[in-house]
CSV table of C-alpha atoms in Angstrom, one decimal:
chain,number,residue,atom,x,y,z
F,298,PRO,CA,12.9,-11.6,-13.8
F,299,ARG,CA,12.4,-9.7,-10.5
F,300,THR,CA,10.7,-12.7,-8.9
F,301,VAL,CA,13.4,-15.1,-10.1
F,302,THR,CA,16.2,-12.8,-8.8
F,303,ARG,CA,14.6,-12.4,-5.4
F,304,ALA,CA,14.1,-16.1,-5.1
F,305,PHE,CA,17.7,-16.7,-6.1
F,306,ARG,CA,19.0,-14.2,-3.5
F,307,GLY,CA,17.0,-16.0,-0.8
F,308,LEU,CA,18.4,-19.4,-1.9
F,309,HIS,CA,21.9,-18.1,-2.1
F,310,LYS,CA,21.7,-16.7,1.4
F,311,ALA,CA,20.2,-19.9,2.8
F,312,LEU,CA,23.0,-21.9,1.2
F,313,ALA,CA,25.6,-19.5,2.5
F,314,ASP,CA,24.1,-19.7,6.0
F,315,ALA,CA,24.5,-23.5,5.8
F,316,ARG,CA,28.3,-23.0,5.6
F,317,LEU,CA,28.9,-25.5,2.9
F,318,PRO,CA,32.4,-25.9,1.5
F,319,VAL,CA,31.2,-24.3,-1.7
F,320,ASN,CA,28.0,-22.5,-2.3
F,321,PRO,CA,26.4,-24.3,-5.3
F,322,ALA,CA,24.5,-21.1,-6.2
F,323,ASN,CA,27.8,-19.2,-6.9
F,324,GLY,CA,28.2,-18.3,-10.5
F,325,VAL,CA,24.5,-18.5,-11.3
F,326,VAL,CA,23.6,-15.7,-13.8
F,327,THR,CA,20.2,-14.2,-12.9
F,328,PRO,CA,17.9,-12.5,-15.4
F,329,ARG,CA,18.6,-8.9,-16.2
F,330,ILE,CA,16.1,-6.6,-14.6
F,331,LYS,CA,15.1,-3.8,-16.9
F,332,PRO,CA,14.5,-0.4,-15.2
F,333,SER,CA,10.8,0.3,-14.8
F,334,THR,CA,9.4,3.0,-16.9
F,335,VAL,CA,6.3,3.3,-14.7
F,336,ALA,CA,6.4,6.5,-12.6
F,337,VAL,CA,6.3,6.7,-8.8
F,338,TRP,CA,4.2,9.7,-7.8
F,339,GLU,CA,5.5,12.5,-5.8
F,340,PRO,CA,3.4,13.8,-2.9
F,341,GLU,CA,2.0,16.6,-5.0
F,342,HIS,CA,0.8,14.0,-7.5
F,343,VAL,CA,-1.0,12.0,-4.8
F,344,ALA,CA,-2.6,15.2,-3.6
F,345,ILE,CA,-3.9,16.0,-7.1
F,346,PHE,CA,-5.3,12.4,-7.4
F,347,LEU,CA,-7.1,12.6,-4.1
F,348,GLU,CA,-8.6,16.0,-5.0
F,349,HIS,CA,-9.8,14.4,-8.3
F,350,VAL,CA,-11.4,11.5,-6.4
F,351,ALA,CA,-13.2,13.9,-4.0
F,352,GLU,CA,-14.7,15.8,-6.9
F,353,CYS,CA,-15.2,13.4,-9.8
F,354,GLY,CA,-18.8,12.5,-10.6
F,355,LYS,CA,-18.1,9.4,-12.7
F,356,GLY,CA,-19.3,6.1,-11.5
F,357,GLY,CA,-19.8,6.9,-7.9
F,358,VAL,CA,-16.2,7.7,-7.4
F,359,VAL,CA,-16.8,10.4,-4.7
F,360,ARG,CA,-18.5,7.8,-2.5
F,361,MET,CA,-15.3,5.7,-2.4
F,362,TYR,CA,-13.0,8.5,-1.6
F,363,PRO,CA,-12.2,7.0,1.9
F,364,VAL,CA,-10.8,3.8,0.2
F,365,TRP,CA,-8.4,5.8,-1.9
F,366,LEU,CA,-7.4,8.0,1.1
F,367,VAL,CA,-6.6,4.9,3.1
F,368,LEU,CA,-4.6,3.4,0.2
F,369,CYS,CA,-2.5,6.5,-0.3
F,370,ARG,CA,-1.8,7.2,3.3
F,371,THR,CA,-1.2,3.7,4.7
F,372,GLY,CA,0.5,1.8,1.8
F,373,LEU,CA,-1.9,-1.1,2.1
F,374,ARG,CA,-2.2,-3.5,-0.9
F,375,ARG,CA,-5.6,-3.5,-2.7
F,376,GLU,CA,-6.5,-6.9,-1.2
F,377,GLU,CA,-5.6,-5.7,2.3
F,378,VAL,CA,-7.7,-2.5,2.1
F,379,CYS,CA,-10.7,-4.5,0.7
F,380,GLY,CA,-10.4,-7.0,3.5
F,381,LEU,CA,-10.4,-4.5,6.4
F,382,ARG,CA,-13.1,-4.9,8.9
F,383,TRP,CA,-14.5,-2.4,11.4
F,384,SER,CA,-13.2,-4.6,14.1
F,385,ASP,CA,-9.7,-4.0,12.7
F,386,VAL,CA,-10.0,-0.2,13.0
F,387,ASP,CA,-9.2,1.7,16.2
F,388,LEU,CA,-10.3,5.3,16.1
F,389,ILE,CA,-9.7,6.0,19.8
F,390,PRO,CA,-7.6,9.2,20.2
F,391,GLY,CA,-4.0,8.4,20.7
F,392,ALA,CA,-4.3,4.9,19.4
F,393,GLU,CA,-5.6,5.4,15.8
F,394,GLN,CA,-4.5,2.5,13.7
F,395,VAL,CA,-5.7,-0.4,11.5
F,396,HIS,CA,-4.9,-4.0,12.1
F,397,VAL,CA,-4.1,-5.7,8.8
F,398,ASP,CA,-4.7,-9.5,9.1
F,399,GLN,CA,-7.2,-10.3,6.4
F,400,CYS,CA,-7.2,-10.0,2.7
F,401,ILE,CA,-9.8,-10.5,0.0
F,402,GLY,CA,-8.3,-12.4,-2.9
F,403,VAL,CA,-9.7,-12.8,-6.5
F,404,ASP,CA,-9.8,-16.0,-8.5
F,405,GLY,CA,-11.6,-15.9,-11.9
F,406,GLY,CA,-13.4,-12.8,-10.8
F,407,LYS,CA,-14.7,-14.5,-7.6
F,408,LEU,CA,-13.8,-13.3,-4.2
F,409,PHE,CA,-12.2,-15.5,-1.5
F,410,ARG,CA,-10.9,-14.9,2.0
F,411,VAL,CA,-7.1,-14.9,2.6
F,412,ALA,CA,-6.4,-15.3,6.3
F,413,GLN,CA,-3.0,-13.5,6.2
F,414,PRO,CA,-1.5,-10.7,4.2
F,415,LYS,CA,1.0,-11.4,1.4
F,416,SER,CA,3.9,-10.9,3.9
F,417,GLY,CA,2.6,-13.9,5.9
F,418,TYR,CA,2.1,-12.0,9.1
F,419,ASP,CA,-0.3,-9.4,10.4
F,420,ARG,CA,0.7,-5.8,11.1
F,421,TYR,CA,-0.6,-2.5,12.6
F,422,VAL,CA,-0.5,0.7,10.6
F,423,ASP,CA,-1.0,4.1,12.2
F,424,LEU,CA,-3.7,6.5,10.9
F,425,GLY,CA,-3.3,10.2,10.7
F,426,PRO,CA,-6.0,12.7,11.8
F,427,VAL,CA,-7.2,13.4,8.2
F,428,THR,CA,-7.8,9.7,7.6
F,429,VAL,CA,-9.4,9.2,11.1
F,430,ALA,CA,-11.9,12.1,10.4
F,431,GLU,CA,-12.7,10.6,7.0
F,432,LEU,CA,-13.3,7.2,8.4
F,433,LYS,CA,-15.7,8.6,11.0
F,434,ARG,CA,-17.7,10.3,8.3
F,435,TRP,CA,-17.7,7.0,6.3
F,436,ARG,CA,-19.0,5.1,9.2
F,437,THR,CA,-21.9,7.5,9.5
F,438,ARG,CA,-22.6,7.2,5.8
F,439,GLN,CA,-22.4,3.5,5.8
F,440,LYS,CA,-24.9,3.2,8.7
F,441,LYS,CA,-27.4,5.4,6.8
F,442,GLU,CA,-26.9,3.3,3.7
F,443,ARG,CA,-27.6,0.1,5.7
F,444,LEU,CA,-30.9,1.6,7.1
F,445,ALA,CA,-31.9,2.7,3.6
F,446,ALA,CA,-31.2,-0.7,2.1
F,447,GLY,CA,-33.2,-2.6,4.6
F,448,LYS,CA,-33.5,-6.3,3.6
F,449,ALA,CA,-31.4,-5.5,0.5
F,450,TRP,CA,-28.3,-5.1,2.7
F,451,GLN,CA,-26.5,-8.3,2.0
F,452,PRO,CA,-23.0,-8.5,3.5
F,453,ASP,CA,-20.8,-11.5,2.7
F,454,PRO,CA,-20.5,-13.6,5.9
F,455,ARG,CA,-17.1,-14.9,4.8
F,456,PHE,CA,-15.4,-11.6,5.4
F,457,GLY,CA,-17.0,-10.2,8.5
F,458,ASP,CA,-17.9,-6.6,9.1
F,459,VAL,CA,-16.1,-5.2,6.1
F,460,LEU,CA,-15.1,-1.6,6.3
F,461,PHE,CA,-15.6,-0.6,2.6
F,462,THR,CA,-18.8,-1.9,1.0
F,463,ASP,CA,-21.2,-0.9,-1.8
F,464,GLU,CA,-24.7,0.4,-1.1
F,465,HIS,CA,-25.9,-3.1,-0.4
F,466,GLY,CA,-23.2,-4.2,2.1
F,467,ARG,CA,-21.1,-6.2,-0.4
F,468,PRO,CA,-17.3,-5.9,0.0
F,469,THR,CA,-15.4,-3.8,-2.5
F,470,HIS,CA,-13.9,-5.9,-5.3
F,471,PRO,CA,-10.1,-5.5,-5.7
F,472,ASP,CA,-10.3,-5.7,-9.5
F,473,HIS,CA,-12.8,-2.9,-9.6
F,474,LEU,CA,-10.3,-0.6,-7.8
F,475,SER,CA,-7.6,-1.5,-10.3
F,476,VAL,CA,-9.8,-0.9,-13.3
F,477,TRP,CA,-11.1,2.4,-12.0
F,478,PHE,CA,-7.6,3.6,-11.2
F,479,ALA,CA,-6.3,2.7,-14.6
F,480,VAL,CA,-9.2,4.4,-16.4
F,481,HIS,CA,-8.9,7.7,-14.5
F,482,ASN,CA,-5.1,7.8,-14.6
F,483,ARG,CA,-5.2,7.4,-18.4
F,484,GLN,CA,-8.2,9.7,-19.1
F,485,CYS,CA,-9.1,12.2,-16.4
F,486,LEU,CA,-5.6,12.8,-15.1
F,487,ALA,CA,-3.6,12.1,-18.3
F,488,ASP,CA,-2.3,15.7,-18.6
F,489,VAL,CA,-1.9,16.3,-14.9
F,490,VAL,CA,0.1,13.5,-13.3
F,491,PRO,CA,2.4,10.8,-14.7
F,492,ARG,CA,0.9,7.5,-15.7
F,493,THR,CA,1.4,4.9,-13.0
F,494,THR,CA,-0.3,1.8,-11.6
F,495,MET,CA,-2.4,1.4,-8.6
F,496,HIS,CA,0.2,-0.8,-6.9
F,497,ARG,CA,2.7,2.0,-7.2
F,498,LEU,CA,0.7,4.0,-4.7
F,499,ARG,CA,2.4,1.9,-2.1
F,500,HIS,CA,5.8,2.7,-3.6
F,501,SER,CA,4.9,6.4,-3.6
F,502,LEU,CA,4.4,6.3,0.2
F,503,GLY,CA,7.4,4.1,0.8
F,504,THR,CA,9.7,6.4,-1.3
F,505,THR,CA,8.4,9.5,0.5
F,506,LEU,CA,8.9,8.0,3.9
F,507,LEU,CA,12.4,7.0,3.2
F,508,LEU,CA,13.4,10.3,1.6
F,509,ASP,CA,12.1,12.0,4.7
F,510,GLU,CA,14.7,10.0,6.7
F,511,ASN,CA,12.2,7.6,8.4
F,512,ASP,CA,13.8,4.5,9.8
F,513,PRO,CA,13.9,1.8,7.1
F,514,GLU,CA,12.8,-0.8,9.6
F,515,ASP,CA,9.7,1.2,10.4
F,516,VAL,CA,8.9,1.7,6.7
F,517,ALA,CA,9.3,-2.0,6.1
F,518,ALA,CA,6.9,-2.7,8.9
F,519,ILE,CA,4.3,-0.2,7.6
F,520,LEU,CA,4.4,-1.7,4.1
F,521,GLY,CA,4.5,-5.3,5.3
F,522,HIS,CA,7.9,-5.9,3.7
F,523,SER,CA,10.9,-7.8,5.0
F,524,ARG,CA,14.1,-5.7,5.3
F,525,ALA,CA,15.6,-7.7,2.4
F,526,MET,CA,12.6,-6.9,0.2
F,527,LEU,CA,12.8,-3.2,1.2
F,528,GLU,CA,16.5,-3.2,0.2
F,529,THR,CA,15.6,-4.7,-3.2
F,530,THR,CA,12.6,-2.6,-4.0
F,531,TYR,CA,13.9,0.7,-2.7
F,532,LYS,CA,17.6,0.3,-3.4
F,533,VAL,CA,18.0,3.6,-5.2
F,534,VAL,CA,16.1,5.6,-2.5
F,535,LEU,CA,18.0,3.9,0.3
F,536,ASP,CA,21.3,4.7,-1.4
F,537,VAL,CA,20.3,8.4,-1.6
F,538,GLY,CA,19.6,8.3,2.2
F,539,ARG,CA,22.9,6.7,2.9
F,540,GLU,CA,24.7,9.3,0.9
F,541,ARG,CA,22.9,12.1,2.8
F,542,ARG,CA,23.8,10.5,6.1
F,543,ARG,CA,27.4,10.2,5.0
F,544,ARG,CA,27.6,13.8,4.1
F,545,ASN,CA,26.0,14.8,7.4
F,546,HIS,CA,28.5,12.6,9.2
F,547,LEU,CA,31.4,14.4,7.5
F,548,LYS,CA,30.0,17.8,8.3
F,549,THR,CA,29.7,16.9,12.0
F,550,ILE,CA,33.3,15.7,12.0
F,551,GLU,CA,34.4,19.0,10.4
F,552,ARG,CA,32.7,21.0,13.2
F,553,LEU,CA,34.9,19.1,15.8
F,554,GLY,CA,37.9,21.1,14.6
């Protein structure tokens, strides 16, 4: 229903822009969207999750801590973070950021290269000092793993110098991230944080940024959303922000006497 509704809104706007005598999309009844029962984590929930990842001994989870840190702190999609290359990462002081312009897609369990993100255009996302420090440590670890693997290091030439790899240089599989997240959210963290989905990590970041009064245009750029998509996905949060600004506006007027 959400996809149909979004498509309809885009069609309705296009027909309206065409200035036809009558918009043929008027009166169309779109599917009712049921409110989601999947939680969006608060910042404290994200912190608990990252602490768990850093300490969990199951299935080599600790080794992939940098992947989850980047996901939580940048809002990248799983296909985007798996497609990151070292050539996309700038760790120079004052210019720390990642260039998101390649994804790793999955079809029938097999990986394939996607030249552009879902949004259809590339983008740059800033990195904070904690993430930068972790990526530097990861780079050192990856170099050591490459030396230890020797001829067994087998990167996939389709994707370039992938940032996040296994012990043999192969890119991280997006499906593996989703499965791991679901298992740990249901089992290890079931009594600690609300149940959610891996994709909702993006919404946790977006919601936090908007509630902290960040410019919606900037938030849309970080997440790779259009402004229209941001308005749809974060309508409730944006309405809260507008109400805050309205109250602040009224308080300012009152001070003028």
